Coordinates of C-alpha atoms in Angstrom, one line a residue:
Chain X
X1 CA 15.5 -115.7 13.5
X2 CA 12.1 -115.1 15.0
X3 CA 13.5 -115.5 18.5
X4 CA 15.9 -112.6 18.0
X5 CA 13.4 -110.3 16.4
X6 CA 12.2 -108.6 19.7
X7 CA 15.6 -107.4 20.9
X8 CA 16.7 -106.4 17.4
X9 CA 13.5 -104.2 17.3
X10 CA 14.4 -102.7 20.6
X11 CA 18.0 -101.8 19.5
X12 CA 16.7 -100.4 16.2
X13 CA 14.1 -98.3 18.1
X14 CA 16.7 -96.9 20.5
X15 CA 19.1 -96.1 17.6
X16 CA 16.3 -94.5 15.6
X17 CA 15.4 -92.1 18.4
X18 CA 19.0 -91.7 19.3
X19 CA 19.8 -90.5 15.8
X20 CA 17.3 -87.6 16.1
X21 CA 18.5 -86.7 19.7
X22 CA 21.7 -88.2 21.1
X23 CA 20.7 -87.1 24.6
X24 CA 18.0 -89.8 24.5
X25 CA 20.7 -92.5 24.8
X26 CA 22.2 -91.0 27.9
X27 CA 22.2 -93.5 30.8
X28 CA 20.2 -91.1 33.0
X29 CA 17.4 -90.8 30.4
X30 CA 17.3 -94.5 29.7
X31 CA 17.2 -95.2 33.5
X32 CA 14.2 -92.8 33.8
X33 CA 12.5 -94.5 30.8
X34 CA 12.9 -97.9 32.5
X35 CA 11.6 -96.6 35.9
X36 CA 8.6 -95.1 34.3
X37 CA 7.4 -98.4 33.0
X38 CA 8.1 -100.4 36.2
X39 CA 4.4 -100.9 37.2
X40 CA 3.6 -101.7 33.6
X41 CA 6.4 -104.3 33.6
X42 CA 5.2 -106.0 36.7
X43 CA 1.6 -106.2 35.3
X44 CA 2.8 -107.5 32.0
X45 CA 4.8 -110.2 33.7
X46 CA 1.7 -111.4 35.4
X47 CA -0.3 -111.5 32.1
X48 CA 2.7 -113.4 30.5
X49 CA 2.2 -116.3 32.8
X50 CA -1.4 -116.6 31.7
X51 CA -0.7 -116.2 28.0
X52 CA 2.1 -118.7 28.5
X53 CA -0.4 -121.4 29.3
X54 CA -2.6 -120.3 26.3
X55 CA -5.2 -118.3 28.2
X56 CA -5.8 -114.6 28.5
X57 CA -6.2 -112.2 31.5
X58 CA -8.2 -109.1 30.8
X59 CA -8.8 -108.3 34.6
X60 CA -5.3 -107.0 35.4
X61 CA -6.1 -103.3 34.9
X62 CA -9.3 -103.6 37.1
X63 CA -7.4 -105.4 39.8
X64 CA -4.7 -102.8 39.8
X65 CA -7.3 -100.1 40.0
X66 CA -8.9 -101.8 43.0
X67 CA -5.5 -102.2 44.6
X68 CA -4.6 -98.6 44.4
X69 CA -7.8 -97.8 46.4
X70 CA -7.4 -100.6 48.9
X71 CA -3.7 -99.8 49.6
X72 CA -4.6 -96.1 50.2
X73 CA -7.4 -97.1 52.6
X74 CA -5.4 -99.7 54.5
X75 CA -2.3 -97.6 54.8
X76 CA -3.2 -95.8 58.0
X77 CA -4.2 -98.9 59.9
X78 CA -1.7 -101.5 58.6
X79 CA 1.3 -99.5 57.4
X80 CA 3.5 -101.6 55.1
X81 CA 1.4 -104.7 55.8
X82 CA -1.3 -103.1 53.7
X83 CA 0.8 -103.9 50.7
X84 CA 0.9 -107.6 51.7
X85 CA -2.8 -107.6 52.2
X86 CA -3.7 -106.2 48.9
X87 CA -1.3 -108.4 47.0
X88 CA -3.0 -111.3 48.7
X89 CA -6.3 -109.9 47.5
X90 CA -5.0 -109.7 44.0
X91 CA -3.9 -113.3 44.3
X92 CA -7.4 -114.3 45.4
X93 CA -9.1 -112.4 42.5
X94 CA -6.8 -114.2 40.1
X95 CA -7.6 -117.5 41.7
X96 CA -11.3 -116.9 41.3
X97 CA -10.8 -116.2 37.6
X98 CA -8.8 -119.4 37.3
X99 CA -11.4 -121.4 39.2
X100 CA -14.3 -120.0 37.1
X101 CA -12.3 -120.8 33.9
X102 CA -11.3 -124.4 34.8
X103 CA -14.2 -125.6 36.9
X104 CA -17.1 -123.8 35.2
X105 CA -15.6 -124.1 31.8
X106 CA -16.1 -120.3 31.1
X107 CA -13.6 -119.0 28.4
X108 CA -10.9 -117.0 30.1
X109 CA -11.6 -113.8 28.3
X110 CA -15.1 -113.8 29.7
X111 CA -14.2 -115.0 33.2
X112 CA -11.5 -112.5 33.6
X113 CA -13.7 -109.7 32.2
X114 CA -16.3 -110.7 34.8
X115 CA -13.9 -110.8 37.7
X116 CA -12.6 -107.5 36.4
X117 CA -16.1 -106.1 36.7
X118 CA -16.4 -107.4 40.3
X119 CA -13.0 -105.8 41.2
X120 CA -14.1 -102.5 39.6
X121 CA -17.2 -102.5 41.8
X122 CA -15.2 -103.2 44.9
X123 CA -12.8 -100.4 44.0
X124 CA -15.7 -98.0 43.4
X125 CA -17.5 -99.0 46.6
X126 CA -14.3 -98.8 48.8
X127 CA -13.3 -95.4 47.4
X128 CA -16.8 -93.9 47.4
X129 CA -16.1 -93.1 43.7
X130 CA -13.5 -90.4 44.4
X131 CA -9.8 -90.0 44.4
X132 CA -8.1 -90.8 47.7
X133 CA -4.8 -89.4 49.0
X134 CA -2.1 -90.9 51.1
X135 CA -0.8 -89.1 54.1
X136 CA 2.8 -88.1 53.3
X137 CA 4.3 -89.2 56.6
X138 CA 2.5 -92.5 56.6
X139 CA 3.5 -93.1 53.0
X140 CA 7.2 -92.3 53.8
X141 CA 7.1 -94.7 56.8
X142 CA 5.5 -97.6 55.1
X143 CA 6.7 -97.4 51.5
X144 CA 9.6 -95.0 51.7
X145 CA 11.9 -97.8 50.6
X146 CA 10.2 -97.8 47.2
X147 CA 10.9 -94.1 46.6
X148 CA 14.6 -93.4 47.0
X149 CA 17.7 -94.1 44.9
X150 CA 20.8 -96.2 45.6
X151 CA 23.9 -95.6 43.5
X152 CA 21.7 -93.7 41.0
X153 CA 19.3 -96.5 40.4
X154 CA 15.7 -95.8 41.6
X155 CA 14.3 -98.3 44.0
X156 CA 11.2 -98.7 42.0
X157 CA 13.3 -100.1 39.1
X158 CA 15.1 -102.4 41.5
X159 CA 11.8 -103.7 42.9
X160 CA 10.5 -104.4 39.4
X161 CA 13.8 -106.2 38.5
X162 CA 13.5 -108.3 41.7
X163 CA 9.8 -109.2 40.8
X164 CA 10.9 -110.1 37.3
X165 CA 13.6 -112.3 38.6
X166 CA 11.2 -114.0 40.9
X167 CA 8.7 -114.6 38.1
X168 CA 11.6 -115.8 35.9
X169 CA 12.7 -118.2 38.6
X170 CA 9.1 -119.6 39.0
X171 CA 8.9 -120.0 35.3
X172 CA 12.2 -121.8 34.6
X173 CA 13.3 -123.4 37.9
X174 CA 10.2 -124.7 39.6
X175 CA 7.9 -127.6 38.9
X176 CA 5.0 -125.2 38.4
X177 CA 7.0 -123.3 35.7
X178 CA 7.8 -126.5 33.8
X179 CA 4.1 -127.5 34.0
X180 CA 3.0 -124.1 32.7
X181 CA 5.2 -124.8 29.6
X182 CA 3.7 -128.2 29.3
X183 CA 0.2 -126.8 29.4
X184 CA 1.1 -124.1 26.9
X185 CA 2.8 -126.4 24.5
X186 CA 0.0 -129.1 24.5
X187 CA -2.7 -129.2 27.0
X188 CA -4.1 -132.6 26.1
X189 CA -0.6 -134.2 26.5
X190 CA -0.2 -132.6 29.9
X191 CA -3.6 -134.0 31.0
X192 CA -2.7 -137.4 29.6
X193 CA 0.6 -137.4 31.6
X194 CA -1.4 -137.3 34.8
X195 CA -0.7 -133.6 35.6
X196 CA -3.4 -131.8 37.6
X197 CA -3.7 -129.3 34.8
X198 CA -6.6 -127.4 36.5
X199 CA -4.7 -126.8 39.7
X200 CA -1.8 -125.2 37.8
X201 CA -4.0 -123.1 35.5
X202 CA -5.6 -121.7 38.6
X203 CA -2.1 -121.0 40.0
X204 CA -1.1 -119.1 36.8
X205 CA -4.2 -116.9 37.0
X206 CA -3.7 -116.3 40.7
X207 CA 0.0 -115.3 40.1
X208 CA -1.2 -112.9 37.4
X209 CA -3.7 -111.3 39.8
X210 CA -0.9 -111.0 42.4
X211 CA 1.4 -109.3 40.0
X212 CA -1.4 -106.9 38.9
X213 CA -1.9 -106.0 42.5
X214 CA 1.9 -105.4 43.0
X215 CA 1.7 -103.1 40.0
X216 CA -1.2 -101.3 41.6
X217 CA 0.7 -100.9 44.9
X218 CA 3.7 -99.4 43.2
X219 CA 1.5 -97.1 41.1
X220 CA -0.5 -95.8 44.1
X221 CA 2.7 -95.2 46.1
X222 CA 4.2 -93.3 43.2
X223 CA 1.1 -91.1 42.8
X224 CA 0.5 -91.0 46.6
X225 CA -3.1 -92.1 46.4
X226 CA -5.7 -94.3 44.8
X227 CA -8.8 -94.0 42.6
X228 CA -11.0 -96.7 40.8
X229 CA -9.7 -95.3 37.5
X230 CA -6.0 -94.6 38.3
X231 CA -4.6 -97.5 36.3
X232 CA -6.8 -96.8 33.3
X233 CA -4.9 -97.3 30.1
X234 CA -2.6 -100.1 31.4
X235 CA -4.3 -103.0 29.7
X236 CA -3.4 -102.3 26.1
X237 CA 0.3 -101.6 26.6
X238 CA 0.6 -104.6 29.0
X239 CA -0.8 -107.0 26.5
X240 CA 1.2 -105.4 23.7
X241 CA 4.4 -105.8 25.8
X242 CA 3.8 -109.6 26.2
X243 CA 3.0 -110.2 22.5
X244 CA 5.7 -107.9 21.1
X245 CA 8.2 -109.5 23.4
X246 CA 7.6 -112.8 21.7
X247 CA 5.1 -114.8 23.9
X248 CA 2.4 -115.9 21.3
X249 CA -1.3 -115.9 22.1
X250 CA -1.2 -119.7 21.8
X251 CA 1.4 -119.9 24.6
X252 CA 4.2 -122.4 25.2
X253 CA 7.2 -120.3 24.2
X254 CA 8.5 -116.9 25.2
X255 CA 8.0 -116.0 28.8
X256 CA 9.1 -113.5 31.4
X257 CA 12.4 -112.6 29.8
X258 CA 10.7 -111.9 26.5
X259 CA 8.2 -109.6 28.3
X260 CA 11.0 -107.6 29.9
X261 CA 12.2 -106.8 26.3
X262 CA 8.6 -106.2 25.1
X263 CA 8.0 -103.7 27.9
X264 CA 11.2 -101.9 27.0
X265 CA 10.0 -101.8 23.4
X266 CA 6.7 -100.2 24.5
X267 CA 8.7 -97.7 26.6
X268 CA 10.9 -96.7 23.6
X269 CA 7.9 -96.4 21.3
X270 CA 6.1 -94.2 23.8
X271 CA 9.2 -92.0 24.3
X272 CA 9.8 -91.8 20.5
X273 CA 6.2 -90.6 20.0
X274 CA 7.0 -87.6 22.2
X275 CA 10.2 -87.0 20.3
X276 CA 8.3 -87.1 17.0
X277 CA 5.4 -85.0 18.3
X278 CA 2.7 -87.6 17.8
X279 CA -0.3 -86.9 20.1
X280 CA -1.2 -89.4 22.8
X281 CA -4.4 -90.4 21.0
X282 CA -2.2 -91.6 18.1
X283 CA -0.4 -93.9 20.5
X284 CA -3.6 -95.9 21.2
X285 CA -4.2 -96.4 17.5
X286 CA -0.6 -97.3 16.9
X287 CA -0.4 -99.8 19.7
X288 CA -3.8 -101.4 18.5
X289 CA -2.2 -102.0 15.1
X290 CA 1.0 -103.2 16.6
X291 CA -1.0 -105.7 18.7
X292 CA -2.7 -107.1 15.6
X293 CA 0.6 -107.4 13.7
X294 CA 2.3 -109.0 16.7
X295 CA -0.5 -111.6 17.2
X296 CA -0.7 -112.4 13.5
X297 CA 3.1 -112.9 13.2
X298 CA 3.7 -115.0 16.4
X299 CA 0.5 -117.1 16.7
X300 CA 1.0 -120.9 16.3
X301 CA -1.7 -121.8 13.8
X302 CA -1.0 -125.6 14.1
X303 CA -2.6 -125.4 17.5
X304 CA -5.9 -124.0 16.2
X305 CA -8.1 -126.3 14.2
X306 CA -10.7 -123.5 13.6
X307 CA -10.2 -119.9 14.4
X308 CA -13.2 -118.6 16.2
Chain H
X1 CA -38.7 -138.2 26.1
X2 CA -41.2 -136.1 27.8
X3 CA -38.7 -135.2 30.7
X4 CA -36.2 -134.2 28.1
X5 CA -38.7 -131.9 26.5
X6 CA -39.6 -130.2 29.8
X7 CA -35.9 -129.8 30.7
X8 CA -35.4 -128.2 27.3
X9 CA -38.5 -126.0 27.8
X10 CA -37.2 -124.9 31.3
X11 CA -33.9 -123.9 29.8
X12 CA -35.5 -122.0 27.0
X13 CA -37.9 -120.1 29.2
X14 CA -35.7 -119.6 32.2
X15 CA -34.6 -116.1 31.2
X16 CA -38.2 -115.0 30.9
X17 CA -39.0 -116.4 34.3
X18 CA -35.9 -114.7 35.7
X19 CA -37.1 -111.4 34.2
X20 CA -40.6 -111.8 35.6
X21 CA -39.1 -112.8 39.0
X22 CA -36.9 -109.7 39.0
X23 CA -39.9 -107.4 38.2
X24 CA -41.9 -109.0 41.1
X25 CA -38.9 -108.7 43.5
X26 CA -38.2 -105.0 42.8
X27 CA -42.0 -104.2 43.0
X28 CA -42.3 -105.8 46.4
X29 CA -39.3 -103.8 47.6
X30 CA -40.5 -100.6 46.1
X31 CA -44.0 -100.4 44.5
X32 CA -42.9 -97.3 42.5
X33 CA -40.9 -99.7 40.4
X34 CA -44.1 -100.9 38.8
X35 CA -45.2 -97.8 37.0
X36 CA -45.5 -96.7 33.4
X37 CA -43.0 -93.9 34.0
X38 CA -40.4 -96.3 35.4
X39 CA -41.0 -98.7 32.6
X40 CA -40.4 -96.0 30.1
X41 CA -37.2 -95.2 31.9
X42 CA -36.1 -98.8 31.6
X43 CA -36.9 -99.1 28.0
X44 CA -35.1 -95.8 27.2
X45 CA -31.9 -97.1 28.8
X46 CA -32.5 -100.4 27.0
X47 CA -32.8 -99.0 23.5
X48 CA -29.2 -98.3 22.6
X49 CA -28.1 -101.4 24.6
X50 CA -30.6 -103.6 22.6
X51 CA -29.2 -102.5 19.3
X52 CA -25.6 -103.2 20.4
X53 CA -26.5 -106.5 21.9
X54 CA -28.5 -107.6 18.8
X55 CA -25.4 -106.8 16.7
X56 CA -23.1 -108.9 18.8
X57 CA -25.8 -111.7 18.9
X58 CA -25.1 -112.4 15.2
X59 CA -21.4 -112.7 16.0
X60 CA -21.9 -115.0 19.0
X61 CA -24.3 -117.2 17.0
X62 CA -21.4 -118.0 14.7
X63 CA -19.4 -119.0 17.8
X64 CA -17.1 -115.9 17.5
X65 CA -17.0 -112.9 19.8
X66 CA -16.8 -109.2 19.2
X67 CA -15.2 -106.9 21.9
X68 CA -14.9 -103.9 19.6
X69 CA -18.3 -102.2 20.2
X70 CA -17.0 -99.5 22.6
X71 CA -14.6 -98.2 19.9
X72 CA -17.1 -98.6 17.0
X73 CA -19.9 -96.8 18.9
X74 CA -17.6 -94.0 19.8
X75 CA -16.5 -93.5 16.2
X76 CA -20.0 -93.8 14.9
X77 CA -21.5 -91.4 17.4
X78 CA -18.9 -88.8 16.9
X79 CA -19.1 -89.0 13.0
X80 CA -22.9 -88.9 13.2
X81 CA -22.8 -85.7 15.2
X82 CA -20.1 -84.2 13.1
X83 CA -21.9 -84.8 9.8
X84 CA -25.2 -83.6 11.3
X85 CA -23.7 -80.4 12.4
X86 CA -21.8 -79.8 9.1
X87 CA -25.0 -80.3 7.0
X88 CA -27.0 -77.6 8.9
X89 CA -27.6 -79.3 12.2
X90 CA -31.1 -80.6 11.5
X91 CA -32.2 -84.1 10.6
X92 CA -35.1 -82.6 8.7
X93 CA -32.7 -80.9 6.2
X94 CA -29.8 -82.6 4.4
X95 CA -28.5 -83.4 7.9
X96 CA -30.3 -86.7 7.5
X97 CA -27.2 -87.8 5.6
X98 CA -25.6 -88.3 9.0
X99 CA -27.7 -91.5 9.5
X100 CA -26.4 -93.4 6.5
X101 CA -23.0 -91.9 7.2
X102 CA -22.9 -93.4 10.7
X103 CA -24.2 -96.7 9.4
X104 CA -21.6 -96.8 6.7
X105 CA -18.8 -96.1 9.3
X106 CA -20.2 -98.9 11.5
X107 CA -20.3 -101.3 8.5
X108 CA -16.8 -100.3 7.5
X109 CA -15.3 -100.9 11.0
X110 CA -17.2 -104.2 11.3
X111 CA -15.8 -105.3 8.0
X112 CA -12.3 -104.4 8.9
X113 CA -12.8 -106.4 12.1
X114 CA -14.0 -109.4 10.2
X115 CA -11.3 -109.2 7.6
X116 CA -8.5 -109.0 10.3
X117 CA -10.0 -111.9 12.1
X118 CA -10.6 -114.1 9.0
X119 CA -7.6 -113.2 6.8
X120 CA -4.9 -113.0 9.4
X121 CA -6.4 -115.9 11.3
X122 CA -6.4 -114.1 14.7
X123 CA -8.9 -115.3 17.3
X124 CA -11.9 -112.9 17.2
X125 CA -11.7 -111.8 20.8
X126 CA -8.2 -110.5 20.3
X127 CA -8.7 -109.0 16.8
X128 CA -11.8 -107.2 18.0
X129 CA -10.3 -106.0 21.3
X130 CA -7.4 -104.5 19.3
X131 CA -9.8 -102.8 16.9
X132 CA -11.9 -101.5 19.8
X133 CA -8.8 -99.8 21.2
X134 CA -8.1 -98.4 17.7
X135 CA -11.7 -97.1 17.5
X136 CA -11.4 -95.3 20.8
X137 CA -8.2 -93.8 19.6
X138 CA -9.8 -92.7 16.3
X139 CA -12.7 -91.0 18.1
X140 CA -10.4 -89.2 20.4
X141 CA -8.4 -88.0 17.4
X142 CA -11.6 -86.8 15.7
X143 CA -13.0 -84.9 18.7
X144 CA -9.8 -84.0 20.4
X145 CA -11.5 -85.3 23.6
X146 CA -14.3 -82.7 23.3
X147 CA -18.1 -83.3 23.5
X148 CA -20.2 -82.5 20.5
X149 CA -23.7 -81.2 21.3
X150 CA -26.7 -82.0 19.3
X151 CA -29.7 -79.7 19.8
X152 CA -31.8 -80.5 16.8
X153 CA -35.4 -80.7 18.1
X154 CA -36.4 -83.0 15.3
X155 CA -33.7 -85.5 16.1
X156 CA -34.3 -85.2 19.9
X157 CA -38.0 -86.0 19.3
X158 CA -36.8 -89.6 19.3
X159 CA -36.6 -89.1 23.1
X160 CA -39.1 -86.2 23.7
X161 CA -42.0 -87.3 21.5
X162 CA -44.0 -90.0 23.3
X163 CA -46.7 -92.4 22.2
X164 CA -48.6 -94.1 25.0
X165 CA -45.9 -93.0 27.5
X166 CA -43.0 -94.5 25.6
X167 CA -40.7 -92.3 23.5
X168 CA -40.3 -92.7 19.8
X169 CA -36.9 -94.3 20.0
X170 CA -38.4 -97.3 21.7
X171 CA -40.6 -98.0 18.7
X172 CA -37.8 -97.3 16.3
X173 CA -35.6 -99.9 18.2
X174 CA -38.5 -102.4 18.0
X175 CA -38.6 -101.9 14.2
X176 CA -34.9 -102.5 14.0
X177 CA -35.4 -105.7 16.2
X178 CA -38.0 -106.9 13.6
X179 CA -35.4 -106.3 10.8
X180 CA -32.8 -108.3 12.8
X181 CA -35.4 -111.1 13.4
X182 CA -36.1 -111.2 9.6
X183 CA -32.4 -111.4 8.9
X184 CA -31.9 -114.2 11.4
X185 CA -34.9 -116.3 10.5
X186 CA -35.7 -115.6 6.8
X187 CA -32.4 -115.0 5.0
X188 CA -29.7 -117.4 3.8
X189 CA -27.1 -115.4 5.8
X190 CA -29.1 -115.7 9.0
X191 CA -29.6 -119.5 8.6
X192 CA -25.9 -119.9 7.8
X193 CA -24.9 -118.1 11.1
X194 CA -26.7 -121.0 12.9
X195 CA -25.0 -123.6 10.6
X196 CA -21.5 -122.2 11.4
X197 CA -22.2 -121.9 15.1
X198 CA -23.7 -125.3 15.3
X199 CA -20.8 -127.1 13.6
X200 CA -18.2 -125.2 11.6
X201 CA -16.6 -128.4 10.1
X202 CA -20.0 -129.5 8.8
X203 CA -20.8 -126.1 7.4
X204 CA -17.5 -126.0 5.6
X205 CA -17.9 -129.5 4.3
X206 CA -21.3 -128.5 2.9
X207 CA -19.5 -126.0 0.7
X208 CA -20.2 -122.9 2.8
X209 CA -17.7 -120.1 2.5
X210 CA -17.3 -119.7 6.3
X211 CA -14.7 -116.9 6.0
X212 CA -16.9 -114.7 3.9
X213 CA -19.9 -115.4 6.2
X214 CA -17.9 -114.3 9.2
X215 CA -16.9 -111.0 7.6
X216 CA -20.6 -110.4 6.7
X217 CA -21.5 -111.2 10.3
X218 CA -19.1 -108.7 11.7
X219 CA -20.2 -106.1 9.2
X220 CA -23.8 -106.6 10.2
X221 CA -22.8 -106.3 13.8
X222 CA -21.0 -103.0 13.0
X223 CA -24.2 -101.6 11.4
X224 CA -26.2 -102.4 14.6
X225 CA -23.5 -100.8 16.8
X226 CA -24.0 -97.7 14.6
X227 CA -27.7 -97.8 15.3
X228 CA -26.9 -98.1 19.0
X229 CA -24.6 -95.1 18.7
X230 CA -27.4 -93.0 17.0
X231 CA -29.9 -93.9 19.8
X232 CA -27.3 -93.2 22.5
X233 CA -26.7 -89.8 21.0
X234 CA -30.5 -89.1 20.7
X235 CA -30.8 -90.1 24.4
X236 CA -28.2 -87.8 25.8
X237 CA -27.9 -85.1 23.1
X238 CA -24.1 -85.5 23.3
X239 CA -21.6 -87.3 21.2
X240 CA -18.2 -88.1 22.6
X241 CA -15.7 -90.9 23.0
X242 CA -17.4 -91.7 26.4
X243 CA -20.6 -92.5 24.5
X244 CA -19.3 -96.0 23.9
X245 CA -18.3 -96.6 27.5
X246 CA -19.6 -99.7 29.3
X247 CA -21.3 -101.2 26.3
X248 CA -18.9 -104.1 25.9
X249 CA -19.4 -105.8 29.2
X250 CA -23.2 -105.1 29.4
X251 CA -24.0 -106.1 25.8
X252 CA -22.2 -109.5 26.1
X253 CA -23.8 -110.1 29.5
X254 CA -27.2 -109.4 28.0
X255 CA -26.7 -111.8 25.1
X256 CA -25.4 -114.6 27.4
X257 CA -28.0 -114.0 30.1
X258 CA -30.7 -114.0 27.5
X259 CA -29.8 -117.6 26.6
X260 CA -27.6 -117.4 23.5
X261 CA -24.7 -119.8 24.1
X262 CA -21.1 -118.5 23.7
X263 CA -20.2 -121.6 21.7
X264 CA -22.7 -120.5 19.1
X265 CA -25.6 -122.1 17.2
X266 CA -28.4 -121.5 19.7
X267 CA -30.4 -118.5 20.9
X268 CA -31.2 -115.4 18.8
X269 CA -32.3 -111.9 18.8
X270 CA -35.5 -112.5 20.9
X271 CA -33.4 -114.1 23.6
X272 CA -31.2 -111.0 23.5
X273 CA -34.2 -108.8 24.0
X274 CA -35.0 -110.7 27.2
X275 CA -31.4 -110.5 28.3
X276 CA -31.2 -106.7 27.7
X277 CA -34.3 -106.2 29.7
X278 CA -33.0 -108.4 32.5
X279 CA -29.7 -106.4 32.7
X280 CA -31.6 -103.0 32.6
X281 CA -34.3 -104.0 35.1
X282 CA -31.4 -105.0 37.5
X283 CA -29.7 -101.6 36.9
X284 CA -32.9 -99.7 37.3
X285 CA -34.1 -101.8 40.2
X286 CA -30.8 -101.3 42.1
X287 CA -31.3 -97.5 41.8
X288 CA -35.0 -97.7 42.7
X289 CA -34.3 -99.8 45.8
X290 CA -31.6 -97.5 46.9
X291 CA -28.5 -99.5 46.1
X292 CA -25.6 -97.5 44.6
X293 CA -25.3 -98.1 40.8
X294 CA -21.6 -99.0 41.0
X295 CA -22.5 -102.4 42.3
X296 CA -23.9 -103.1 38.8
X297 CA -20.5 -104.1 37.3
X298 CA -20.0 -106.7 40.1
X299 CA -23.5 -108.0 39.9
X300 CA -23.2 -108.3 36.1
X301 CA -19.9 -110.1 36.6
X302 CA -21.5 -112.8 38.8
X303 CA -24.5 -113.0 36.5
X304 CA -22.4 -113.6 33.3
X305 CA -20.3 -116.3 35.0
X306 CA -23.5 -118.2 36.1
X307 CA -25.2 -117.7 32.7
X308 CA -22.2 -119.2 30.8
X309 CA -21.9 -121.9 33.5
X310 CA -25.6 -122.9 33.0
X311 CA -25.5 -122.7 29.2
X312 CA -22.4 -124.9 28.8
X313 CA -22.7 -128.5 28.1
X314 CA -19.6 -129.6 30.0
X315 CA -19.5 -133.1 28.8
X316 CA -19.0 -132.1 25.2
X317 CA -16.0 -129.8 26.1
X318 CA -12.6 -131.0 26.8
X319 CA -10.4 -127.9 27.0
X320 CA -11.2 -124.3 27.7
X321 CA -8.6 -121.7 27.0

């Protein structure tokens, strides 16, 4: 029953808003809704991998912020390669978080907070603390493929779906994915089975950093620029999307597919708030409460001897 | 035995040595750093930070963590300013009610935080992170995103009235630190914080109501965040949602750098004072020596990683989440 709860919530949400305004359920509107949350989805997928192994990543928003700045700066010199470079930078940031967590034994919420601080500094330094803008022609040449539509489906949405499929493939059809599940289900057992747990934990953090950077690239192309605060406000909905989707804080179950549903729930809730005239500040309070409820109802207490 | 003792001594006094080293370093780079005026500047920026860091010290001593301070400070600052302005705008009139009002709000938010963490059995970092977001939302809801100005000269004398070069708020903060020291060392609650942080199973087996103690700890932390909020408003004369900004990362860094271990059970409010001074000396020193202040987040990030690294006994830990 619990497994089916997220998509039932999604359908109920859609119907609820659909009852007040049928136009909400039109394919064009739903497509727009999904496209809107494409960067959020990519970031949430990255965080999913880390929560899946029972850790947490609080650096995603800062990495995405840094990425919007670096992409905008690198665009004139490197063109489309700038995207590849910054995604590699995101991977590196994540790997550092992972190494600090596993080798230095620093709890992940602190290590990722610290790496987030470093990423924020890099973003502020590189941007000179101001908003930067992309040259329209250069943006079109390098990232024009992200902006158009094919058969009515925006390319941004397609890109997000491809990224989600890639993450889903990693999670369910590779050795690394199976080991992520093993770590999330029972880390001591994984260690006892002779798995290099540390290596795979670092990989999970690195992938999360990489996905956060991808989200940053997409966001900066969409807004045609970058600033060290551009992705502000992404962290809360991204974590909410993961937990509401059904990946518990203790890890091991759920995964990428759950997060896709979780992100759609976030999108529907956001849209419904506009329909019901609830101010944006109400959203933050609402999502905060939803987060607490989602954690409390999904967390696996048998894995926690004491709750600190 | 004697080598063990010295190793312990070094670990205990290392933060103080780091602080002295930093002061010497910045003084050699720029002699203007070592002046009464600059020290006053450092202590002014340290005052709100000290209150917040002392609050979270109690929580970290129990082995938990609190990430809600930005939201709690925002709510307390905004409520303080609102109550003050409603009751005549002066702290010398019935406007003084704003002080207990803000402290009550802090205690309430802290208690909610503790209850959510204990009763719903949610790890404290996530419970408090969620409540921090809710707090920021609440303060935005109250202010509508606007600033509230405070121009009460009596209240602002916390900043403007100086004794021996240091403003009144510095002495007030020291008084609060003494209270925190008393709570930590001379009350049952304070001693129990150490008991829970040192070994929760043992504390529980000794008949201690750990859940209730945690709620008290978070409530106490909330009261100190409210004090921090009042000092922050006194310093800038403005209350807004942004008042709480940056306090989360800097206060936790201060506590950890001061020598209070994240696993709980060791350290205390005096360590936190040293940690707050280290963080603020670095911040001030970077400005005095001409480095842009936005490097501070990165430097603090590296600092906190090394502080946790040095304070962790890695043999006793098997798994880190």
